[in-house]
C-alpha positions as CSV (number, residue, x, y, z in Angstrom):
1,P,21.0,19.5,43.5
2,G,19.7,16.0,42.9
3,A,20.9,15.1,46.5
4,L,17.8,17.1,47.7
5,S,15.9,14.0,47.1
6,A,16.2,10.2,47.0
7,Y,12.8,9.9,45.1
8,P,13.9,9.5,41.5
9,P,11.1,11.8,39.6
10,V,12.5,14.7,41.7
11,Q,16.2,13.7,40.9
12,Q,15.0,13.8,37.4
13,V,13.7,17.1,37.6
14,C,17.0,18.2,39.2
15,Q,18.9,16.8,36.5
16,Q,16.9,18.8,33.7
17,A,17.0,22.0,35.8
18,Q,20.8,21.5,35.8
19,K,20.9,20.8,32.1
20,R,18.8,24.3,31.5
21,I,21.4,26.2,34.0
22,D,24.2,24.9,32.0
23,S,23.0,25.8,28.9
24,H,22.1,29.5,30.3
25,A,18.4,29.3,29.9
26,P,15.9,30.2,32.6
27,V,14.6,27.7,34.7
28,V,10.8,27.6,35.6
29,L,9.9,25.6,38.4
30,Y,6.0,24.5,38.8
31,G,4.3,23.0,41.6
32,E,1.9,23.6,44.5
33,A,2.5,25.8,47.1
34,G,4.7,24.6,49.7
35,S,6.0,21.9,47.2
36,G,9.8,22.8,47.9
37,K,10.3,25.2,44.7
38,M,12.3,27.8,46.4
39,L,14.4,24.5,48.0
40,V,15.3,23.6,44.7
41,A,15.9,26.8,43.3
42,E,18.7,27.5,46.3
43,A,20.2,24.1,45.3
44,L,20.3,25.1,41.5
45,H,22.2,28.3,42.7
46,R,24.5,26.5,44.8
47,A,25.2,24.0,41.7
48,S,25.6,26.9,39.1
49,P,28.2,29.1,37.4
50,A,26.2,31.9,39.2
51,R,27.0,30.5,43.1
52,S,29.8,33.1,44.0
53,G,27.1,35.8,43.1
54,G,24.2,36.8,45.2
55,F,20.8,34.8,45.4
56,F,18.2,37.3,45.1
57,F,14.5,36.9,44.8
58,F,11.4,39.1,43.7
59,V,8.1,38.2,44.9
60,C,6.1,39.4,42.4
61,M,2.7,39.5,44.3
62,T,4.4,41.1,46.9
63,Y,4.4,44.6,45.3
64,P,1.8,46.4,43.0
65,S,2.6,45.4,39.4
66,A,3.1,49.3,38.6
67,L,6.5,48.9,40.5
68,H,7.9,46.1,38.8
69,K,9.4,47.5,36.3
70,R,11.2,50.3,38.9
71,L,12.3,47.7,41.2
72,L,13.5,45.2,38.7
73,F,15.4,47.9,36.1
74,G,16.0,50.7,38.5
75,Q,17.5,53.8,37.3
76,H,17.7,52.9,33.7
77,H,13.9,53.0,33.5
78,S,12.4,55.9,35.5
79,C,14.0,55.6,38.8
80,S,15.2,59.3,39.2
81,D,17.1,58.6,42.2
82,G,19.8,56.9,40.5
83,T,19.5,53.6,42.3
84,L,19.8,50.2,40.6
85,G,17.2,47.6,40.2
86,L,17.3,44.2,41.5
87,L,18.3,42.9,38.0
88,L,21.6,45.0,37.9
89,R,22.3,44.4,41.5
90,A,22.4,40.7,40.8
91,N,24.8,40.6,38.0
92,K,27.1,37.5,38.4
93,G,24.4,35.8,40.5
94,T,20.9,34.4,40.6
95,V,17.5,36.0,40.8
96,V,14.3,33.8,41.4
97,F,11.1,35.2,40.4
98,R,8.6,34.1,42.9
99,N,4.9,33.7,42.0
100,V,5.7,35.0,38.2
101,E,1.8,34.5,37.6
102,Y,1.9,38.0,39.3
103,L,4.7,39.6,37.2
104,S,3.2,42.8,35.2
105,L,2.8,41.8,31.8
106,E,4.9,44.8,31.2
107,V,7.9,43.1,32.6
108,Q,7.0,39.8,31.1
109,R,7.3,41.1,27.9
110,M,10.9,42.9,28.7
111,M,11.7,39.7,30.2
112,A,10.9,37.5,27.2
113,S,13.1,39.8,25.0
114,V,16.3,39.9,27.0
115,D,18.8,37.0,27.4
116,F,20.3,37.9,30.7
117,R,23.1,35.4,30.6
118,R,24.4,37.6,27.9
119,A,22.8,40.9,27.5
120,S,24.7,44.1,27.1
121,G,24.7,46.2,30.2
122,E,24.3,49.3,28.3
123,Q,20.6,48.1,27.4
124,F,20.1,49.1,31.3
125,G,22.4,52.0,31.6
126,V,25.5,50.3,33.1
127,A,28.9,49.1,31.5
128,G,29.7,45.8,30.8
129,Q,27.9,42.4,30.1
130,L,25.1,41.1,32.1
131,D,25.6,37.3,33.4
132,I,22.1,36.6,35.7
133,Q,20.9,33.3,36.2
134,V,16.9,33.6,36.1
135,I,14.6,31.1,37.8
136,Y,11.0,31.6,37.8
137,T,8.5,29.6,40.2
138,T,5.0,29.4,39.6
139,S,1.9,27.6,40.9
140,S,-0.1,28.1,37.6
141,L,0.7,28.0,34.1
142,P,-0.5,29.7,31.2
143,A,-3.6,27.4,30.7
144,Q,-4.6,28.1,34.4
145,S,-4.8,31.7,33.9
146,T,-7.3,33.6,36.1
147,P,-8.5,37.3,36.2
148,W,-5.6,37.6,39.0
149,T,-3.0,35.9,37.2
150,K,-2.3,36.8,33.2
151,Y,0.5,35.9,31.2
152,D,2.2,37.8,28.1
153,P,1.8,35.4,25.1
154,E,5.3,35.7,24.1
155,F,6.5,35.3,27.5
156,A,4.6,32.2,27.9
157,S,5.7,30.7,24.7
158,K,9.4,31.7,25.2
159,V,10.0,31.3,28.6
160,L,7.1,29.3,30.5
161,S,6.9,26.6,27.8
162,K,9.0,23.9,29.5
163,P,8.3,24.1,33.2
164,L,9.8,21.3,35.8
165,E,6.9,20.2,37.9
166,I,8.0,19.9,41.5
167,K,6.0,17.3,43.3
168,P,3.9,17.9,46.7
169,L,6.3,16.0,49.2
170,R,3.0,14.0,50.0
171,E,4.0,12.3,46.7
172,N,7.3,11.8,47.9
173,R,7.1,10.4,51.1
174,K,10.8,8.7,51.3
175,D,12.3,12.3,51.2
176,I,10.8,13.4,54.6
177,L,13.7,11.9,56.9
178,P,16.5,13.2,54.4
179,L,15.0,16.7,54.3
180,L,14.4,16.8,58.2
181,Q,18.1,15.4,58.6
182,H,19.2,18.5,56.0
183,F,17.2,21.0,58.1
184,I,18.4,19.7,61.5
185,R,22.0,20.0,60.1
186,Q,21.2,23.9,58.6
187,Y,19.7,25.1,61.7
188,A,21.0,23.2,64.7
């Protein structure tokens, strides 16, 4: 993932994120809107053991918090139609929680208590072991909570305690040309 940037601070963040992925820890990417958190998350997925699985994302602010549990955990947690939630469909892949500051407090508590890289699927009503790489992105940290963005204290201390800051492009002007070339190759 360090190939995303020629800027040493960004390369350092990517190296730290790779170490967390290699240790099966969740990764927290912090930065202002438009700073490239999703680009880094995609690069981390491609460089992780989960790259052969799917790449999923859950935009926390898109859905009412009352639906988060059902959408993520599916049938085992109150889904009467038997559908699997996103986390179970993402087994062997990567799930990115975009704007985790809007994730319901109930789901934050659940996420803080489960290691999705080693969890038993039976906890969630499926056979086998789960292996899900989890990446969280946020524009605000627990110290910056507002009435609209709240964090469960256990989730904040266990999961969000070591965020990796993604600086905005205006602070890494040397990356503009390599990123432009990357997008031209990708989309041309």
